[in-house]
Protein backbone atom coordinates (compact mmCIF):
# COMPACT_ATOMS: atom_id res chain seq x y z
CA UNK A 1 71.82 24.63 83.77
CA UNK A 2 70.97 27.45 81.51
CA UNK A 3 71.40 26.82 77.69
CA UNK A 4 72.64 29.89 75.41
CA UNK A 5 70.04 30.37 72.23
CA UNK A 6 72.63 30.06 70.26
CA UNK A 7 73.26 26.21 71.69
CA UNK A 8 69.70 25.37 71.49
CA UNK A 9 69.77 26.44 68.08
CA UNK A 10 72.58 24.38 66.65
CA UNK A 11 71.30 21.00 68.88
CA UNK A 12 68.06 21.50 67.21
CA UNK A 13 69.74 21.69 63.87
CA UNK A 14 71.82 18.44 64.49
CA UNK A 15 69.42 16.16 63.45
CA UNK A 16 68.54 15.79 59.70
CA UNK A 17 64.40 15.23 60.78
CA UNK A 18 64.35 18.50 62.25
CA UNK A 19 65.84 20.15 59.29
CA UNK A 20 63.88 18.32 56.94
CA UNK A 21 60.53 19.96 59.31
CA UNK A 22 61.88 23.27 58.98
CA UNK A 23 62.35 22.98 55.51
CA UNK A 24 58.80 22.30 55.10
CA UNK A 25 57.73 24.97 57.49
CA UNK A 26 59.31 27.26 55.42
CA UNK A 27 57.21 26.68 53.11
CA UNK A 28 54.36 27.73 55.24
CA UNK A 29 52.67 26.16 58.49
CA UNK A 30 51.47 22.85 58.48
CA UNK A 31 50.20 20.45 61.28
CA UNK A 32 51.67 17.06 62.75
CA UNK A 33 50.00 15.18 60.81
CA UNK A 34 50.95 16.89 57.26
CA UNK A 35 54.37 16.76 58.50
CA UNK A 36 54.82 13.52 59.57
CA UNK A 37 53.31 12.46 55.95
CA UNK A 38 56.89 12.11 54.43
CA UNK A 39 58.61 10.19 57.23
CA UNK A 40 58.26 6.81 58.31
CA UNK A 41 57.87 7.38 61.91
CA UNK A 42 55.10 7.61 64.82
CA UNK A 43 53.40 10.61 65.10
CA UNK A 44 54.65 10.68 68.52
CA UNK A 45 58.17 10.95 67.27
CA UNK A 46 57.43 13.70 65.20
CA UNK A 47 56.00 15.63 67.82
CA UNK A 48 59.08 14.98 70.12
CA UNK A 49 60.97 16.59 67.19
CA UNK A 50 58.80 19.84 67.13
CA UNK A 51 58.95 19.73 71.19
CA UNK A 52 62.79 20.56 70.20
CA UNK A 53 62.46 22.82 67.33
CA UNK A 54 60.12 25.21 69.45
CA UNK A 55 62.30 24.88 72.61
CA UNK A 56 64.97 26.03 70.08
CA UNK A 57 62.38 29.23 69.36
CA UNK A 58 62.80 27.87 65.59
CA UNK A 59 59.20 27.17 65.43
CA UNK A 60 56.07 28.19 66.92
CA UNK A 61 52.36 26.30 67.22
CA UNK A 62 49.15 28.07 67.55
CA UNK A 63 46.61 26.30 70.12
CA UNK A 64 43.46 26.32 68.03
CA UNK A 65 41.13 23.68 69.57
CA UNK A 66 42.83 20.08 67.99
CA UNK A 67 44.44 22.19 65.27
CA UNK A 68 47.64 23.17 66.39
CA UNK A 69 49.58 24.33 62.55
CA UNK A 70 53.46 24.92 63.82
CA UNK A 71 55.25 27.83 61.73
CA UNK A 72 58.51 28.53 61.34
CA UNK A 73 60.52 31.29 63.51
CA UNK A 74 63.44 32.26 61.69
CA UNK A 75 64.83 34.44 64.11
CA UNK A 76 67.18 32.30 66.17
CA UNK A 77 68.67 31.31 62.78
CA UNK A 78 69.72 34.84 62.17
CA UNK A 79 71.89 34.42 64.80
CA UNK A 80 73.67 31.28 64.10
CA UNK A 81 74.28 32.99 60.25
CA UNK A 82 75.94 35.72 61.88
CA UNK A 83 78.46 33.08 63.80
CA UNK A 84 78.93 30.70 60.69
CA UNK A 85 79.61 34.03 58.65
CA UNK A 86 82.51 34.98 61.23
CA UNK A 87 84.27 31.50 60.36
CA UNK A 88 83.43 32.02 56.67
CA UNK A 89 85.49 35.15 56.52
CA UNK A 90 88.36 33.46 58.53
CA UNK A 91 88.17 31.16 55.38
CA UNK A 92 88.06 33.51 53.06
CA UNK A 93 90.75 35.27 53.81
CA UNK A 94 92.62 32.38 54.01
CA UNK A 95 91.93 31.04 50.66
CA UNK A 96 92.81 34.51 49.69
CA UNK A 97 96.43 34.07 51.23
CA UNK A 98 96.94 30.87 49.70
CA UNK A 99 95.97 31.99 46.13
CA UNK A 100 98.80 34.72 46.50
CA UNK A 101 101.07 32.49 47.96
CA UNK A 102 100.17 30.22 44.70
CA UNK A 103 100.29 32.78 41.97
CA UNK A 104 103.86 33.99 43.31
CA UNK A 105 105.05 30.54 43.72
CA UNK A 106 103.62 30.41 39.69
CA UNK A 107 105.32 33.77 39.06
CA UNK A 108 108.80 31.91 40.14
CA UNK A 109 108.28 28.70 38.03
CA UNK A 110 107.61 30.74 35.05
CA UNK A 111 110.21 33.14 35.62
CA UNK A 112 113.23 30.72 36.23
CA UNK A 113 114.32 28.95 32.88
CA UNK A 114 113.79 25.52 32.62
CA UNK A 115 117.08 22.90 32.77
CA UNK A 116 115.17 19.87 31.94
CA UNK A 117 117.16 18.55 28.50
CA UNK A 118 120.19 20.53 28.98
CA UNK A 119 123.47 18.68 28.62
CA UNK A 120 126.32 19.47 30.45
């Protein structure tokens, strides 16, 4: 079954160890071993979280003898922006609806005169 990039993207992001790696590959490329450094896991369990990230397309690895630095690849991020920023503007506008629907109901409280105190 084929997987949309946009899919791969946000299963890679589910997972806080992943963003925490691409976090620090943001920062520039590092190898398995400097990223593992902060984590109390096997080295083997950080790679299975890179095998994800660059299945995602978020990062890439060069194949330099032993040395293999992973990088980030930004680009499938771009995407996922673009479709949080579509919801974010539903929101928006929303909030902007409600904070005219607040400042008339305001309008009408300050408008109408008060009764508390008044005797009949």
């Amino acid at each position: 079954m084929a997987t949309d990039q946009l899919s791969l993207t946000f299963s890679a992001l589910s997972d806080p160890t992943r963003r925490a790696l691409l976090a620090r590959l943001a920062g520039g490329e590092a190898t398995v071993n400097e990223l593992a450094e902060p984590f109390e896991m096997t080295l083997a369990a950080i790679s299975k979280h890179l095998r994800v990230l660059e299945g995602a397309g978020l990062i890439s690895r060069s194949k330099d003898a032993q040395y293999r630095p992973a990088r980030l690849d930004a680009r499938p991020l771009a995407a996922a922006s673009e479709w949080i920023g579509d919801y974010a503007r539903f929101w928006e506008a929303n909030m902007d609806a409600l904070d005219s629907y607040l400042n008339a109901l305001q309008q009408l409280t300050t408008n109408t005169p008060s009764t508390a105190g008044e005797t009949k």
